[in-house]
Coordinates of C-alpha atoms in Angstrom, one line a residue:
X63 CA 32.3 4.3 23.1
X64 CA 33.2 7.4 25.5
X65 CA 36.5 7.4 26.7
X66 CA 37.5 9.8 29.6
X67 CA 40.0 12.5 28.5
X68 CA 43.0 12.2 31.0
X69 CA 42.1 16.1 32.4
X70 CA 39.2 14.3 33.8
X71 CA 41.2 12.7 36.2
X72 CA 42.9 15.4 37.5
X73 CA 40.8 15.4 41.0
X74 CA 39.6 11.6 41.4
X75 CA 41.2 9.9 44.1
X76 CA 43.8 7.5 43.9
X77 CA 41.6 4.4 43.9
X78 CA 39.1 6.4 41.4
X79 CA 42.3 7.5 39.4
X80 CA 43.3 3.6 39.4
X81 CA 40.1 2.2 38.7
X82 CA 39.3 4.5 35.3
X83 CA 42.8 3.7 34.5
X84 CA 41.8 0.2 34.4
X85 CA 38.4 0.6 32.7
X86 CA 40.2 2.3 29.6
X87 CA 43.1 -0.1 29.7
X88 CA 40.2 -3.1 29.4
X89 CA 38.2 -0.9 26.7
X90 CA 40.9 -0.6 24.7
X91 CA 42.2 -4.1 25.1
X92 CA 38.4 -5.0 23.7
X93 CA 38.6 -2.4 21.2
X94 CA 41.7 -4.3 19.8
X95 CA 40.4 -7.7 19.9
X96 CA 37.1 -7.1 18.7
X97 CA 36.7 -8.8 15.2
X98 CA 37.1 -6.4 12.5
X99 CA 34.4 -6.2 9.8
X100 CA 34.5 -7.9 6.5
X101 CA 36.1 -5.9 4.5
X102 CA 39.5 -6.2 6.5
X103 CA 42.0 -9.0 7.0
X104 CA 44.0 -9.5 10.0
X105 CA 47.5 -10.9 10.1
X106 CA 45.9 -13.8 11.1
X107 CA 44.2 -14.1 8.0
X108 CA 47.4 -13.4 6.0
X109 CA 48.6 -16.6 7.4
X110 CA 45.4 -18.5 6.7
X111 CA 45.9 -17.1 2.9
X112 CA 49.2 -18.5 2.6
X113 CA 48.3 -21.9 4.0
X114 CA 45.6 -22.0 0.6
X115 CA 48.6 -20.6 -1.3
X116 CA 51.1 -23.4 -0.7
X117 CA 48.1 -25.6 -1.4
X118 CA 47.8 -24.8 -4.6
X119 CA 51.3 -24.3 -5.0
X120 CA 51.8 -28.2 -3.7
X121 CA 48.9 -29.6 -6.6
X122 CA 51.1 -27.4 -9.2
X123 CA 54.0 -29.0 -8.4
X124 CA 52.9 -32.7 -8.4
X125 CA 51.1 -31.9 -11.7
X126 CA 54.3 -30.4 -13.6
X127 CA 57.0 -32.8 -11.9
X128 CA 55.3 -35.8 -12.2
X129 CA 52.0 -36.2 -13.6
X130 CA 53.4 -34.3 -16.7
X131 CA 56.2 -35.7 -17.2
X132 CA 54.4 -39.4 -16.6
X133 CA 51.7 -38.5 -19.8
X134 CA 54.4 -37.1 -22.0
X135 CA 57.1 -40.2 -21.4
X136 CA 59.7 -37.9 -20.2
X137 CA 62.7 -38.6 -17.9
X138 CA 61.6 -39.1 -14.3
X139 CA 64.4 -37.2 -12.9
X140 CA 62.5 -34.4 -11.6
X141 CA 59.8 -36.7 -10.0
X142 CA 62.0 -37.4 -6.4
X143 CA 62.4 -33.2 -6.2
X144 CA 58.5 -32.3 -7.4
X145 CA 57.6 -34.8 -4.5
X146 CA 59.8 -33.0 -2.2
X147 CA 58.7 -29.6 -2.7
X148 CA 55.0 -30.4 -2.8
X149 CA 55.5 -32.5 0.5
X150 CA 57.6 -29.1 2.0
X151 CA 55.0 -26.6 0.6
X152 CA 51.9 -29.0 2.8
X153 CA 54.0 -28.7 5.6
X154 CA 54.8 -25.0 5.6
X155 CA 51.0 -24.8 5.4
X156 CA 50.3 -26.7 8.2
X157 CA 53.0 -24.1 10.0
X158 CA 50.5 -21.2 9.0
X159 CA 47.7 -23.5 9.9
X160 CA 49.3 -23.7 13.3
X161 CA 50.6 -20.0 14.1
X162 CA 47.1 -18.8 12.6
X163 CA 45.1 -19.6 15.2
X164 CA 47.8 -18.2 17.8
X165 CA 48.0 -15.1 16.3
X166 CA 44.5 -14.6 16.0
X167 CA 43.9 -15.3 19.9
X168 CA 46.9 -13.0 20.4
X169 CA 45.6 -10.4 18.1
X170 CA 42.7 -8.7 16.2
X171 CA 40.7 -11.2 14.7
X172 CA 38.4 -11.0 11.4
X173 CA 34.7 -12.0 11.2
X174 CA 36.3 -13.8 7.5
X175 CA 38.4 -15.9 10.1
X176 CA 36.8 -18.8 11.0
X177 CA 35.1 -19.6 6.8
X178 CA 38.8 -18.5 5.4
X179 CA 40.5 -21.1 7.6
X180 CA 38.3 -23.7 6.6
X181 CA 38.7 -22.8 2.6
X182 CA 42.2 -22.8 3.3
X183 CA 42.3 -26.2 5.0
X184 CA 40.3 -27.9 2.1
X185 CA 42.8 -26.8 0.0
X186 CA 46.1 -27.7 1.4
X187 CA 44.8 -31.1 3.7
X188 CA 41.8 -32.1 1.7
X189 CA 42.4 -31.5 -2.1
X190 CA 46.2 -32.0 -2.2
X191 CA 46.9 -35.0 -0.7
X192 CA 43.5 -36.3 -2.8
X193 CA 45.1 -35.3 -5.4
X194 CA 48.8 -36.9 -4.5
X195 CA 47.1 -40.2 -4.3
X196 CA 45.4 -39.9 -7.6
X197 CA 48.4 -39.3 -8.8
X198 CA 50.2 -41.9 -7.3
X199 CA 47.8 -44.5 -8.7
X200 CA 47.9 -42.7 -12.3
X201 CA 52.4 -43.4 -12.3
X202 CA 52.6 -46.2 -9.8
X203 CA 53.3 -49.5 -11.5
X204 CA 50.8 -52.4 -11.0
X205 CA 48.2 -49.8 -9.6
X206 CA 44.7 -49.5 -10.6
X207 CA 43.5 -45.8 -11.5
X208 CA 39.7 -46.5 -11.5
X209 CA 40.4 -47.2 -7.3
X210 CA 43.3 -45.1 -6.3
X211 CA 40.7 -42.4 -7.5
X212 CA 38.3 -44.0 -5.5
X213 CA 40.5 -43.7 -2.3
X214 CA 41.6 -40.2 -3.4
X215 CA 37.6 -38.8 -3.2
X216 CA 37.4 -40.6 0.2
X217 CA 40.2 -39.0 1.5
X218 CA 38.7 -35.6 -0.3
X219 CA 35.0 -36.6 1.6
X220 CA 36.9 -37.3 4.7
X221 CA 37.9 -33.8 5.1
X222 CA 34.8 -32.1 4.1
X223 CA 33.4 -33.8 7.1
X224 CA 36.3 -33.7 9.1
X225 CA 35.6 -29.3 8.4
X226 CA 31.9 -29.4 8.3
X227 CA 31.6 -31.1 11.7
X228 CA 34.5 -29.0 13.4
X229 CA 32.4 -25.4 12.5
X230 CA 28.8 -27.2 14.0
X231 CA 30.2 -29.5 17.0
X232 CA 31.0 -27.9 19.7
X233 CA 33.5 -29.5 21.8
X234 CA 35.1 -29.2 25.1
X235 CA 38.3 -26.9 24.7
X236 CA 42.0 -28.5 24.0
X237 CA 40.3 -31.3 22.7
X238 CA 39.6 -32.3 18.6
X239 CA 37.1 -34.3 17.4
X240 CA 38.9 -37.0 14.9
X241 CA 42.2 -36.9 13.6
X242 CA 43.1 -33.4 12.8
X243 CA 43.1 -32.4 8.8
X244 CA 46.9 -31.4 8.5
X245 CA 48.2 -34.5 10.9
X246 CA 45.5 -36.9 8.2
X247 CA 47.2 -35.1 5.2
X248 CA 51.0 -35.6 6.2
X249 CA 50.1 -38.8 7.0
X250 CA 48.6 -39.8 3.7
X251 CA 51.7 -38.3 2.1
X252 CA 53.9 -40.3 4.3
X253 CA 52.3 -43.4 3.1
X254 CA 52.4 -42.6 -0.7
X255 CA 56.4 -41.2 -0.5
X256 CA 56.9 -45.0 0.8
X257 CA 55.6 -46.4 -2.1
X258 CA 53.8 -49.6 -0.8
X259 CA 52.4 -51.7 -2.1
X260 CA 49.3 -51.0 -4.0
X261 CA 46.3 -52.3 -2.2
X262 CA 48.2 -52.3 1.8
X263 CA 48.9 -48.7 0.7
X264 CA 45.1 -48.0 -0.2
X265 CA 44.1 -49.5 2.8
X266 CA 46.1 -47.7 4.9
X267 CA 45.1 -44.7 3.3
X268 CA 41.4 -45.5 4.1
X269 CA 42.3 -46.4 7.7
X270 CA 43.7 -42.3 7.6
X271 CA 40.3 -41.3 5.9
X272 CA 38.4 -43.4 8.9
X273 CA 40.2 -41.3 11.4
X274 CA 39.7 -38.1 10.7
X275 CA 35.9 -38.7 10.7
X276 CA 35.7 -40.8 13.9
X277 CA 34.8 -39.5 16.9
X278 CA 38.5 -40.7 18.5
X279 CA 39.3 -37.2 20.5
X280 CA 42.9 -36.0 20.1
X281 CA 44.7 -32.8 21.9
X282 CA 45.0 -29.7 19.9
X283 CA 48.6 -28.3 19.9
X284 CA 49.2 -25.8 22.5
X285 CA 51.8 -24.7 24.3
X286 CA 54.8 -27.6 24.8
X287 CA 52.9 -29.7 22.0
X288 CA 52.9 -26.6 19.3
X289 CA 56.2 -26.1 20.2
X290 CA 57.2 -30.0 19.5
X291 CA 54.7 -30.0 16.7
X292 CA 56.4 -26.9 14.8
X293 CA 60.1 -29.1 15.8
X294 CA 59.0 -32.0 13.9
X295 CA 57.9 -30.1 10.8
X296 CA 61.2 -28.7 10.7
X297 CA 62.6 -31.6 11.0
X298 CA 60.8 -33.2 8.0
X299 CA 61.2 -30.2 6.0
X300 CA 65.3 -31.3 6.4
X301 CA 64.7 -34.8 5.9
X302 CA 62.4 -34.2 2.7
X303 CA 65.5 -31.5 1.4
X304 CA 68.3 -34.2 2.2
X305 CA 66.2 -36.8 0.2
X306 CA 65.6 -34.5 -3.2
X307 CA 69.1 -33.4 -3.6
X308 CA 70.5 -36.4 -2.7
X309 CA 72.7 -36.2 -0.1
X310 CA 74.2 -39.6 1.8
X311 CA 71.6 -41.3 4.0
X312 CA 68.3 -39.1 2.6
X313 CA 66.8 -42.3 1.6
X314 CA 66.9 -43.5 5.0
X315 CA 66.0 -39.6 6.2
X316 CA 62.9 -39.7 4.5
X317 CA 61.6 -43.4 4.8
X318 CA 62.4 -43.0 9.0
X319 CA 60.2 -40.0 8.9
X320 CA 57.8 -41.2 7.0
X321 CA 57.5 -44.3 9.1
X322 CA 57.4 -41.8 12.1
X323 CA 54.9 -39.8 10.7
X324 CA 52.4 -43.3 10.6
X325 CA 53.3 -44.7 13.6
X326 CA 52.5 -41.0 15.4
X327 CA 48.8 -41.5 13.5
X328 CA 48.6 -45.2 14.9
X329 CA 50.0 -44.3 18.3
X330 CA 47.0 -41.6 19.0
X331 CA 44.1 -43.8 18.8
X332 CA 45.7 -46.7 20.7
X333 CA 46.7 -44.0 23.6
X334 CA 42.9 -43.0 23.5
X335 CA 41.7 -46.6 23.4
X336 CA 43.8 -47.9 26.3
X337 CA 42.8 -44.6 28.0
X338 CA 39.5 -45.6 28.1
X339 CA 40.1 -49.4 28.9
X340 CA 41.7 -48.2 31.6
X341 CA 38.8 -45.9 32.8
X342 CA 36.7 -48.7 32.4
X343 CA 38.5 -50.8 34.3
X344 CA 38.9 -49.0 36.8
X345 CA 35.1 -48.5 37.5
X346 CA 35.0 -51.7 37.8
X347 CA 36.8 -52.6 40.3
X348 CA 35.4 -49.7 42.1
X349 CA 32.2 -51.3 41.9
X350 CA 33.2 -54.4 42.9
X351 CA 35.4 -52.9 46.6
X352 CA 32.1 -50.9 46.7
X353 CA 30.0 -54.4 46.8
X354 CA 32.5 -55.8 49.2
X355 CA 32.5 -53.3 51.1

């Protein structure tokens, strides 16, 4: 790429003098945005990394704090804090999740963005929450492991679908196809942290897994909704730190947001459906003035 050195100008009139300014200003502003090669991460992928790390860091966490202790007939004590922290670490990854994409519009981009994002994703929506349900139907009483491990590979399946589809469908912008991976995932934790019973729980776990692999369309977050979206993770983050240490009223904290989280899961598909009722409707009574008429 030539760029003109700024002695070069010296001469050009003031509408040439304007108009090179503006093609190296626009140059450059490509130059920056261009997607960098392999071999380098942006900041953008930084965040993407530490959406797989808290992940991993949420599976570790459910394994030591209550699997463990569950197998080796230890106190439960630490099982209400594990579940805390591995529900925090999800949603702090769904905050990367979130500012990722931002930043990388904003930003320099990598060519690794796109396949990192979706490794990232499997981790912290796909394989954790699968892997809190397992878990959930290992310590549960009355549960059955042979089909909460069932329910935990379709909620693993969903998401490899939910990702797989996402990278080859393309779709009009603003707009998802199903019910995003990290709203799926902190809804399939709400429902385990309020302990149902067994087989309504499952079910209502399946009903998530059905979601995020139908072809309901639901808004991405941007602008006034990232901004509320990033609120209520903050919010739970509290609710979920009032409920581990114990403080007055966390019980009720957690089990309101919890039921908040669900109902927001419900509410989206029943907003798109009487959208479209109402769409339909209304071409019908177009139709019919129309005949009148």
């Amino acid at each position: 790429m030539t760029v003109t050195d700024p002695e070069t100008l010296v001469g050009l009139g003031d509408d040439e003098e304007s108009t090179e300014l503006r093609r190296r200003r626009w140059a450059r502003d490509r130059e920056l945005r261009a997607p960098r090669s392999p071999q380098h991460l942006s900041t953008a992928d930084f965040l993407t990394l530490g959406n797989a790390v808290c992940g991993f860091l949420a599976i570790y966490s459910i394994t030591t704090g209550i699997l463990m202790p569950h197998l080796t007939d230890e106190s439960s004590a630490p099982v209400k804090h594990s579940a805390a922290t591995a529900v925090t670490l999800l949603l702090i990854g769904s905050m990367c999740d979130l500012f990722d994409g931002l930043v990388a519009r904003k930003l320099r981009s990598s060519a690794l963005g796109a396949e990192l994002d979706n490794l990232a994703d499997l981790i912290s929506f796909g394989i954790a929450p699968a892997y809190f349900v397992a878990v959930w139907g290992l310590v549960s009483p009355g549960s059955n492991q042979q089909l909460s491990a069932f329910i935990a590979l379709t909620v693993l399946l969903a998401v490899v679908l939910r990702l797989a589809r996402f990278s080859a469908v393309k779709m009009r912008p603003g707009i998802f196809q199903g019910m995003p991976c990290p709203m799926g995932a902190m809804t399939v934790l709400a429902i385990v942290l309020l302990d149902p019973p067994f087989i309504p729980g499952l079910l209502m776990i399946l009903g998530v897994a059905y979601l995020m692999v139908s072809r309901i369309e639901y808004p991405k977050p941007q602008g006034l909704l990232a901004t509320a979206t990033l609120a209520w993770i903050v919010v739970s983050i509290g609710c979920l730190a009032s409920w581990a240490a114990g403080l007055p009223g966390g019980d009720t904290l957690m089990h309101v947001g919890a039921v908040a989280q669900i109902a927001l899961a419900a509410m989206a598909p029943l907003l798109v459906i009487r959208r479209k009722v109402g769409e339909k409707v209304g071409v019908v009574r177009a139709r019919r003035a129309e005949n009148r008429g």
